[in-house]
mmCIF file of C-alpha atoms in Angstrom:
data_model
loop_
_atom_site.group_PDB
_atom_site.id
_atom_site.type_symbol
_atom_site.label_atom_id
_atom_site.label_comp_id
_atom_site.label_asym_id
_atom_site.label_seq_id
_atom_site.Cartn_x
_atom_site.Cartn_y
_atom_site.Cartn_z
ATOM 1 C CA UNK A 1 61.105 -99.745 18.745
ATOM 2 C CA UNK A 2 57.821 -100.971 17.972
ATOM 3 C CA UNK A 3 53.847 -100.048 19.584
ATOM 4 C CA UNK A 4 53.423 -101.228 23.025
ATOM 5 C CA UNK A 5 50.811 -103.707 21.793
ATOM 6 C CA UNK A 6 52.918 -104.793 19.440
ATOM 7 C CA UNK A 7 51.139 -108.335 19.338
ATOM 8 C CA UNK A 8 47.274 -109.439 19.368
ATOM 9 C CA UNK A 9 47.705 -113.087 19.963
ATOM 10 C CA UNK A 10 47.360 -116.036 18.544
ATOM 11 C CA UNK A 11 44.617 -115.913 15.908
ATOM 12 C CA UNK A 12 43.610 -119.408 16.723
ATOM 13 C CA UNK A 13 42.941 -122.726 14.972
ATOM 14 C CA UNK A 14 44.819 -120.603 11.597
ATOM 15 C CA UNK A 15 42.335 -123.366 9.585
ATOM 16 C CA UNK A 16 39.083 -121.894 10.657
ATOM 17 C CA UNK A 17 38.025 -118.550 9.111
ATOM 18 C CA UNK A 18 35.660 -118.231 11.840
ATOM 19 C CA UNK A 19 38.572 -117.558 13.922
ATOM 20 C CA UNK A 20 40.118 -115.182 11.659
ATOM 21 C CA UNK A 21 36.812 -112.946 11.512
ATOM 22 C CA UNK A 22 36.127 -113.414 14.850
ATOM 23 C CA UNK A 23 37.710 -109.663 15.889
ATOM 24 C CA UNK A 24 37.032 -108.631 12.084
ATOM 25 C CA UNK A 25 36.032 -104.314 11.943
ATOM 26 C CA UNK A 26 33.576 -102.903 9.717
ATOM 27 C CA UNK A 27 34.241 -99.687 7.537
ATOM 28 C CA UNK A 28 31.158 -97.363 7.059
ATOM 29 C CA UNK A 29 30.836 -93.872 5.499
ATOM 30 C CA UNK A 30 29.125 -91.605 7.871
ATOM 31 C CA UNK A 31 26.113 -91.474 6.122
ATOM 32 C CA UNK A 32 25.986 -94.965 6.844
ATOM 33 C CA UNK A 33 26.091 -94.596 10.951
ATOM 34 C CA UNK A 34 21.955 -94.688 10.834
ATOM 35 C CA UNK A 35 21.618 -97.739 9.549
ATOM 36 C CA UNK A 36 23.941 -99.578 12.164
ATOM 37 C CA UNK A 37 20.699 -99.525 14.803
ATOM 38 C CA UNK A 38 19.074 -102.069 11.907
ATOM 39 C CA UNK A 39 22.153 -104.318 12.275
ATOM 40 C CA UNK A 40 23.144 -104.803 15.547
ATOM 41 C CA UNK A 41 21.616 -108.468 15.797
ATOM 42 C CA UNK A 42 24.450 -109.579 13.182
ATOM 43 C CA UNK A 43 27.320 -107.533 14.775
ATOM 44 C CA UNK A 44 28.788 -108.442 17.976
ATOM 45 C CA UNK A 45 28.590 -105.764 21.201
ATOM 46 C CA UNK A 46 32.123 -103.943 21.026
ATOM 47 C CA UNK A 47 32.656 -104.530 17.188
ATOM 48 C CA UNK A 48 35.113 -101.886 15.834
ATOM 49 C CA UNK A 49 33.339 -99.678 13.273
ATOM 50 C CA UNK A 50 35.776 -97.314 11.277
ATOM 51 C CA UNK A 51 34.349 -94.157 9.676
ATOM 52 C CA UNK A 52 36.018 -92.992 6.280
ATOM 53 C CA UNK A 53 36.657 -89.350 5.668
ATOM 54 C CA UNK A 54 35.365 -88.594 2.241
ATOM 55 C CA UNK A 55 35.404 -85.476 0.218
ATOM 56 C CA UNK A 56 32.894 -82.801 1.107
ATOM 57 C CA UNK A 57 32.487 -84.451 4.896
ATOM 58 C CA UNK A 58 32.384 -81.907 7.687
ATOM 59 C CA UNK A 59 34.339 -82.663 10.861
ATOM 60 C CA UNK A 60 30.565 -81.746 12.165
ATOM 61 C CA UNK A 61 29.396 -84.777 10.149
ATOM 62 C CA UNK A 62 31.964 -87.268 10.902
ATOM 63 C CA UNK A 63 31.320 -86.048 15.085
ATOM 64 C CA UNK A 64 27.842 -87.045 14.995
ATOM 65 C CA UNK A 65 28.574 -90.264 13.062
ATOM 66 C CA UNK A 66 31.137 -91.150 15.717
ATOM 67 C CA UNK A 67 28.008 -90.717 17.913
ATOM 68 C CA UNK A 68 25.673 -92.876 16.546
ATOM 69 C CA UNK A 69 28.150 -95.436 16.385
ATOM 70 C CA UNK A 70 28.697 -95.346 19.911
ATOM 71 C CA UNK A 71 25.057 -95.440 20.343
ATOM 72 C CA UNK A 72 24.624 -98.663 18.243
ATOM 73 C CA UNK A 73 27.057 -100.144 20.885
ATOM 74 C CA UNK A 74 30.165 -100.298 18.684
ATOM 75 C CA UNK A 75 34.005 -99.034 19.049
ATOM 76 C CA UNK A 76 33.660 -95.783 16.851
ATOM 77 C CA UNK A 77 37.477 -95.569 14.725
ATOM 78 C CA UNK A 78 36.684 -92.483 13.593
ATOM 79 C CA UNK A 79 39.212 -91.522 10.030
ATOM 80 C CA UNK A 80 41.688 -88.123 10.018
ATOM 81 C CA UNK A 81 42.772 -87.445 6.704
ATOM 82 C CA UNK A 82 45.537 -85.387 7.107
ATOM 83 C CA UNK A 83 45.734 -83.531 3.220
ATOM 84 C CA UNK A 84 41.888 -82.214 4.412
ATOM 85 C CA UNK A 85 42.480 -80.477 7.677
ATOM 86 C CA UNK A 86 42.703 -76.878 6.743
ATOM 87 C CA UNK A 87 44.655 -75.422 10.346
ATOM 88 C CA UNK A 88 45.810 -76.676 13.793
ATOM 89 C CA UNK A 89 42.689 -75.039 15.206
ATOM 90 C CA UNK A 90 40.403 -77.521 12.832
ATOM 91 C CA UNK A 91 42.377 -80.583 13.900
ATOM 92 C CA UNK A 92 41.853 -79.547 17.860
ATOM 93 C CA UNK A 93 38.121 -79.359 17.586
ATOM 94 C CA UNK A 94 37.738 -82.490 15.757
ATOM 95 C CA UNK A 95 39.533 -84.238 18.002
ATOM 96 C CA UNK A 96 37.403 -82.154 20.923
ATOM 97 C CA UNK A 97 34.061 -83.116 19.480
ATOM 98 C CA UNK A 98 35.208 -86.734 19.056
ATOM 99 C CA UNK A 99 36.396 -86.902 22.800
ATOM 100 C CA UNK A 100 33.186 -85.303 23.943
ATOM 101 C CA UNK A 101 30.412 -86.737 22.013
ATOM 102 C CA UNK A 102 31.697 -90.345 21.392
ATOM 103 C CA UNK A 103 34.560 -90.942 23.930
ATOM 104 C CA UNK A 104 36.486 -92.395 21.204
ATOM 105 C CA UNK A 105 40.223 -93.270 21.982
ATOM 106 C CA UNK A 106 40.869 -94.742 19.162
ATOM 107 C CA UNK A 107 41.249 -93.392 15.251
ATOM 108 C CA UNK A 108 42.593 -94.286 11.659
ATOM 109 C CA UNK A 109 45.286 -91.613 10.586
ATOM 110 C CA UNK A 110 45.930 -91.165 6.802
ATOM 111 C CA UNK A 111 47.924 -88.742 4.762
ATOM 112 C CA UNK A 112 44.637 -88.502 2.284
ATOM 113 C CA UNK A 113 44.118 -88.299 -1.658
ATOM 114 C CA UNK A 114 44.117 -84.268 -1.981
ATOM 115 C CA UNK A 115 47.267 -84.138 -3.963
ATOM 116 C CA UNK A 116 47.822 -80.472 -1.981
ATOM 117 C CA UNK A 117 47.187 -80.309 1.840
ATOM 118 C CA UNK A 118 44.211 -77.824 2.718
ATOM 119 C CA UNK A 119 46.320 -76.805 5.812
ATOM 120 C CA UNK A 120 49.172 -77.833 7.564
ATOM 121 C CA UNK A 121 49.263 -81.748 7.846
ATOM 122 C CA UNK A 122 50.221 -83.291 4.403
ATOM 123 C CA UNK A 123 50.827 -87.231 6.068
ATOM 124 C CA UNK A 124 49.745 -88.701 9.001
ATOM 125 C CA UNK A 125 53.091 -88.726 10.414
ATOM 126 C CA UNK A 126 52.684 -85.048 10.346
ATOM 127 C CA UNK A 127 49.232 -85.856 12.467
ATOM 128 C CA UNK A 128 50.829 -88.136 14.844
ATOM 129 C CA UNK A 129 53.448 -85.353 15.505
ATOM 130 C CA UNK A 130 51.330 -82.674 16.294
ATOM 131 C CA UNK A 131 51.486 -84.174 20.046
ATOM 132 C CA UNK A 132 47.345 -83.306 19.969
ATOM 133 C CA UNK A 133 46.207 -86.847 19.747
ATOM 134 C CA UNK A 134 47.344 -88.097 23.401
ATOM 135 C CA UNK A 135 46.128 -84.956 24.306
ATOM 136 C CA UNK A 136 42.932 -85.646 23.785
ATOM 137 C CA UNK A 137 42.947 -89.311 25.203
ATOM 138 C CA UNK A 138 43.897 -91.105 21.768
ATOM 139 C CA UNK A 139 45.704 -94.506 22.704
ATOM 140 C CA UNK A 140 45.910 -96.041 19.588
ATOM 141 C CA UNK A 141 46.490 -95.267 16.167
ATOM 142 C CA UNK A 142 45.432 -97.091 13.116
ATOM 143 C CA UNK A 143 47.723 -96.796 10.248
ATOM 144 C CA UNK A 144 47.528 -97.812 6.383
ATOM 145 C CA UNK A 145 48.902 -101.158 4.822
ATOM 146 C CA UNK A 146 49.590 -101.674 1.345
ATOM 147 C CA UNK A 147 50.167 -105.449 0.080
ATOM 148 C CA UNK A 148 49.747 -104.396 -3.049
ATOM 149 C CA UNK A 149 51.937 -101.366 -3.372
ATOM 150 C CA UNK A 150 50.365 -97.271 -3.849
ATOM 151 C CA UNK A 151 50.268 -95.928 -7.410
ATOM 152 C CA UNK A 152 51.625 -92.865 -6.292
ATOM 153 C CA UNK A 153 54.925 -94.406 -4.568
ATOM 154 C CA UNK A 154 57.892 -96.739 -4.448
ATOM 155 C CA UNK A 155 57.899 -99.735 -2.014
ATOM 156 C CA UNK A 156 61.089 -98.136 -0.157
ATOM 157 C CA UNK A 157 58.676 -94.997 0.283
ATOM 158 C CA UNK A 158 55.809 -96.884 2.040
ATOM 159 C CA UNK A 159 58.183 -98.823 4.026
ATOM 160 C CA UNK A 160 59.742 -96.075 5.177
ATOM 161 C CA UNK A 161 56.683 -94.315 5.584
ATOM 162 C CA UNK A 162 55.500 -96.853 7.561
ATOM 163 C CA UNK A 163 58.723 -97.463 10.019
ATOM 164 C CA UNK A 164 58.129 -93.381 10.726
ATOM 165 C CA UNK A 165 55.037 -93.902 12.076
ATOM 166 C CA UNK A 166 55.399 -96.746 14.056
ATOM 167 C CA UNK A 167 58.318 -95.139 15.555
ATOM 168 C CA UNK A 168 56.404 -92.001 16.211
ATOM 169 C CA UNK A 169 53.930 -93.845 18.070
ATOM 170 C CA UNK A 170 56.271 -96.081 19.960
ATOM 171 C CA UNK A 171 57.533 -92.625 21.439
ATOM 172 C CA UNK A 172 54.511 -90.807 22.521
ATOM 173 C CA UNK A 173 53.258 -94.733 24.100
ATOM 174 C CA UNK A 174 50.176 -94.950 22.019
ATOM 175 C CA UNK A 175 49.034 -98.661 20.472
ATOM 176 C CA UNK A 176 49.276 -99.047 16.669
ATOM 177 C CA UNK A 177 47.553 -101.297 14.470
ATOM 178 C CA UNK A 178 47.888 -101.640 10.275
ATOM 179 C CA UNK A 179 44.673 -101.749 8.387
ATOM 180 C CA UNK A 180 45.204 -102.605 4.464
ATOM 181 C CA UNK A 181 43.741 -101.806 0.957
ATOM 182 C CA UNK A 182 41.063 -104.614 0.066
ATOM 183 C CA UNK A 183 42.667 -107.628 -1.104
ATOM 184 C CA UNK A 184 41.718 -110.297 -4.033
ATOM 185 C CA UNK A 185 44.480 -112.662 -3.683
ATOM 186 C CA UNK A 186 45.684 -114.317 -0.244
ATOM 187 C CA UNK A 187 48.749 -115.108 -1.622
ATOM 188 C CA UNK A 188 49.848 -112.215 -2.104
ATOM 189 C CA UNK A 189 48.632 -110.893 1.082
ATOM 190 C CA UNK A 190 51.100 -114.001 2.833
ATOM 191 C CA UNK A 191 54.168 -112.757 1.182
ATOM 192 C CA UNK A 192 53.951 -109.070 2.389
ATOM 193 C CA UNK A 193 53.230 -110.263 5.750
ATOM 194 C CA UNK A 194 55.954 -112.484 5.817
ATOM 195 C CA UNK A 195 58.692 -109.607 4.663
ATOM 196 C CA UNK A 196 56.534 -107.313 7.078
ATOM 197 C CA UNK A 197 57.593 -109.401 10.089
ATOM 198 C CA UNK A 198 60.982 -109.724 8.419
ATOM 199 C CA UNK A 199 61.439 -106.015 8.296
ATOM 200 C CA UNK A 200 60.653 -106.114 12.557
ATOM 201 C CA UNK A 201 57.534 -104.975 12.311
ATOM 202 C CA UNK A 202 55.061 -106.615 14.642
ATOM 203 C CA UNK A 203 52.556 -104.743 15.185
ATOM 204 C CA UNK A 204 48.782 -106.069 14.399
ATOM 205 C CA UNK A 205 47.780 -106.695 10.990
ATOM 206 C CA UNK A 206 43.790 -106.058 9.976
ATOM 207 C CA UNK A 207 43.870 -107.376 6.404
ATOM 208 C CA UNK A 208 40.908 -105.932 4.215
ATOM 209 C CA UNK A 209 38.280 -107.721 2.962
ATOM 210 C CA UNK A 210 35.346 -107.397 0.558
ATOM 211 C CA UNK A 211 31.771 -107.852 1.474
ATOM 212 C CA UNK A 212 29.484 -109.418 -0.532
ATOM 213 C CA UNK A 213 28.846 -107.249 -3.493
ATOM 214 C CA UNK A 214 27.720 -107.293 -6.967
ATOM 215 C CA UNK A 215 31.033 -108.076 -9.416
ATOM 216 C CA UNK A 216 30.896 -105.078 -11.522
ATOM 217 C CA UNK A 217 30.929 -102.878 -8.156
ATOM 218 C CA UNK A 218 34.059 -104.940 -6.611
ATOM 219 C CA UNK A 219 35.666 -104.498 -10.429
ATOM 220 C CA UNK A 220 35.021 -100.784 -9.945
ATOM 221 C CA UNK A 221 36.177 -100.033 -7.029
ATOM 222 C CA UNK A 222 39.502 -102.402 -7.308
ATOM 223 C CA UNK A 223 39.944 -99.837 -10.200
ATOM 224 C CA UNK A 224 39.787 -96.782 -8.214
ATOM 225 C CA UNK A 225 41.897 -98.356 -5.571
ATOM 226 C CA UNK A 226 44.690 -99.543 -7.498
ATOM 227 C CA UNK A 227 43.695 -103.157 -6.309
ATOM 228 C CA UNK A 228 44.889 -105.867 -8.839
ATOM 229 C CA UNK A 229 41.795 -107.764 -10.355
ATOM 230 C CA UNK A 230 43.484 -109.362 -13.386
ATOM 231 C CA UNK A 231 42.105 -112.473 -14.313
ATOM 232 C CA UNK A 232 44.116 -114.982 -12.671
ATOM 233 C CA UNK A 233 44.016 -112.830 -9.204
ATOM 234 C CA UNK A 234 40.204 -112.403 -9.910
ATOM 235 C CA UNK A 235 39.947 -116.849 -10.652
ATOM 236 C CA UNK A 236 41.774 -116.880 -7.494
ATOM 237 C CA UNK A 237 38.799 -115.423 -5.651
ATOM 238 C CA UNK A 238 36.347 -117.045 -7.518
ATOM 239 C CA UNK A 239 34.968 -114.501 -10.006
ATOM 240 C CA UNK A 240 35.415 -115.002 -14.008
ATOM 241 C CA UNK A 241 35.337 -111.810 -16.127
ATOM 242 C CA UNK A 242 33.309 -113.895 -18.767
ATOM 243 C CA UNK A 243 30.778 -113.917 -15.923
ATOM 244 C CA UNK A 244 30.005 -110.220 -14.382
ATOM 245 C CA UNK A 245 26.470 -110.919 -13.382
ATOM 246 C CA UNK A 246 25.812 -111.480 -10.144
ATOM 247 C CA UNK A 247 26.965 -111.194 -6.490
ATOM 248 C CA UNK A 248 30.742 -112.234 -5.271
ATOM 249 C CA UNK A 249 31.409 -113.374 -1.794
ATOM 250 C CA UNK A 250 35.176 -113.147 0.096
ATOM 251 C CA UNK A 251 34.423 -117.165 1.250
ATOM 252 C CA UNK A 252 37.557 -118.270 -0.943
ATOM 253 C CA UNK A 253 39.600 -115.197 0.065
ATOM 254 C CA UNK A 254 38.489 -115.620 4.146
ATOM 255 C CA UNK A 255 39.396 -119.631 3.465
ATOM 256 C CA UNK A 256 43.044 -119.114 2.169
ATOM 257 C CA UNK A 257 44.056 -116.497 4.642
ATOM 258 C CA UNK A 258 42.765 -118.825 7.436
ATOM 259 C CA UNK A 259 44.618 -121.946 6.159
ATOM 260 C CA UNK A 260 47.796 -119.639 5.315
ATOM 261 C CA UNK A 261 48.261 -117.730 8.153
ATOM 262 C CA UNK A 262 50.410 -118.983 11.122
ATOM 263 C CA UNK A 263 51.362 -117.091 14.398
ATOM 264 C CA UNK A 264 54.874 -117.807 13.825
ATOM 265 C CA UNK A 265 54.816 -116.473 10.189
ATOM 266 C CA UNK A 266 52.988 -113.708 10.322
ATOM 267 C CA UNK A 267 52.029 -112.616 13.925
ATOM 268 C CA UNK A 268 48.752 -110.978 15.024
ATOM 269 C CA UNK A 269 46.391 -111.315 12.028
ATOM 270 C CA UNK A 270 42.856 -110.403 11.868
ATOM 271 C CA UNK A 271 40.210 -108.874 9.355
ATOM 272 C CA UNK A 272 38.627 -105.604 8.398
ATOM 273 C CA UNK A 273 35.565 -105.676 6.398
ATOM 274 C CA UNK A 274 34.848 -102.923 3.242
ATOM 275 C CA UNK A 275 31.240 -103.450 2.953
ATOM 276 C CA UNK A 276 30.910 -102.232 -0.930
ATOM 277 C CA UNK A 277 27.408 -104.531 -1.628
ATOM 278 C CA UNK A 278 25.973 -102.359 1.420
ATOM 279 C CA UNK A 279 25.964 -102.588 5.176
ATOM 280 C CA UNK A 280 23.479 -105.039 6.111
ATOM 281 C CA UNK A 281 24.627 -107.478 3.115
ATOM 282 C CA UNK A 282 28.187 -107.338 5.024
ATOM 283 C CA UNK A 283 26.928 -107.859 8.650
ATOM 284 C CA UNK A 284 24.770 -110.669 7.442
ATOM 285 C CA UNK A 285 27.629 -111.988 6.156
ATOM 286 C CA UNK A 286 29.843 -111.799 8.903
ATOM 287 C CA UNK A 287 26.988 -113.293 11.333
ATOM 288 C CA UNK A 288 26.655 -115.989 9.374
ATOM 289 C CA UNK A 289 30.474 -117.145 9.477
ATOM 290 C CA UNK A 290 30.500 -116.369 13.448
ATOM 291 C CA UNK A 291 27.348 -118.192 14.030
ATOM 292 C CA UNK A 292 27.970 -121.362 12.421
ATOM 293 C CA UNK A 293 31.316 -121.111 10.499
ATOM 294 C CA UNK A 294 30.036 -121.273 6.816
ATOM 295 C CA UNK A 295 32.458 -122.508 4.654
ATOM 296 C CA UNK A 296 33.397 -121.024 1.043
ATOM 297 C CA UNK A 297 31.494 -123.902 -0.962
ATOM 298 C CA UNK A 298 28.310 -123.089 0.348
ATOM 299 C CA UNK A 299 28.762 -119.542 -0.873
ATOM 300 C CA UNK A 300 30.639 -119.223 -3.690
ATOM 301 C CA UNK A 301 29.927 -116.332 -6.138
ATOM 302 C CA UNK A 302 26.124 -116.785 -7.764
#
């Protein structure tokens, strides 16, 4: 069985990356929650805004993030990382604050990089088990997407992995969606969502994207990620390694997922935004694309 909204839609004219970034969320850190008041001119009313869980965070931290969030008028996503909690107690007053001082009922669920769990909870499966998110008015459940594999496992692990939670969720009626790793190459992207929807998976797809950033800072984060950025996947999105001056845009990447992607193919398909050049650089971005469509040639990396 799969989520109850299982389906987003039709992503619309598949040809027109403003269509495609149209419902596109926004990934901050939670020390970047104050500067959302500076950007809500480029962001629409509503937009979901997910807040990473890094090392050395408080649950106090991430709380009052959530907040400001709301306050900015976005959807607060708020991250649990699973490997970080340190007791049951810890997860219940998270999930407390986050019901009491943002009204969130929503969240991203991930097993974490600790390699051993601080508590009880080492996946998100184990999170999604506890039977504390409905509790405390969570209906649905972001979950982590791969295209381009985990260094750590096999591709039979993350499927599985994968088909565990979905399941889990499908039984305690909360909404799942799949949020991936930032992508270079659309290609690649096409093919895992095709054997995605092969495997009977359905659920909505929020394909990561780069925001404008400076090449050397894409380069290093790809490299901390485990994204590919080999030459020809990095020529692909426009950048040349001969060339690392400068400032890369996702135009190319945004333009072959829109002209790829088709309902039929690959089901409900929209974007989430890693905004590595800075927050404001990435809303601009985005505000320019819904306002008047840009397309890549106009933007191509400088």
């Amino acid at each position: 069985m799969m989520p109850r909204e299982s389906r987003a839609g039709d992503i619309g004219d598949s040809s027109s990356p403003r269509a495609l970034l149209a419902d596109c969320s926004l990934e901050i850190t939670a020390r970047d929650a104050a500067a959302l008041d500076e950007v809500r001119a480029d962001l629409p009313s509503g937009t979901q805004v997910s807040i990473t869980y890094l090392p050395g965070d408080s649950i106090e931290k991430l709380i009052d993030a959530a907040a400001r969030v709301r306050g900015a008028g976005f959807e607060p996503v708020p991250h649990i990382s699973a490997r970080r909690l340190s007791s049951l107690s810890e997860l219940q007053r998270f999930l407390s604050g986050l019901a009491s001082g943002a009204g969130i009922d929503r969240l991203f669920v991930i097993g974490g990089d600790p390699a051993q769990p601080a508590g009880p909870f080492s996946s998100a499966l184990d999170v999604i088990q506890s039977g504390f998110l409905e509790d405390f008015g969570i209906r649905k459940v972001g979950i982590a997407g791969y295209p381009e594999g985990h260094p750590q496992l096999t591709q039979e692990v993350l499927r599985r992995a994968m088909s565990d939670k979905l399941e889990a969720l499908t039984r305690r009626d909360m909404d799942a969606e799949i949020v991936t790793q930032f992508v270079f190459d659309a290609d690649h992207v096409l093919g895992w969502l095709t054997a995605l929807r092969a495997d009977g998976i359905d659920a909505q797809v929020r394909i990561g994207v780069p925001g404008p950033a400076s090449i050397k800072s894409l380069l290093r984060f790809a490299s901390r990620c485990g994204v590919s950025a080999s030459t020809k996947v990095l020529a692909k999105y426009g950048i040349s390694l001969t060339r690392l001056l400068g400032t890369a845009t996702p135009d190319i990447l945004v333009e072959a997922l829109a002209q790829g992607l088709s309902e039929s193919a690959h089901g409900g398909v929209t974007t989430h935004l890693y905004p590595f050049g800075g927050v404001a650089q990435s809303a601009s971005w985005l505000a320019g694309h819904l306002r008047d469509g840009a397309r890549p040639e106009k933007l191509r990396p400088r």
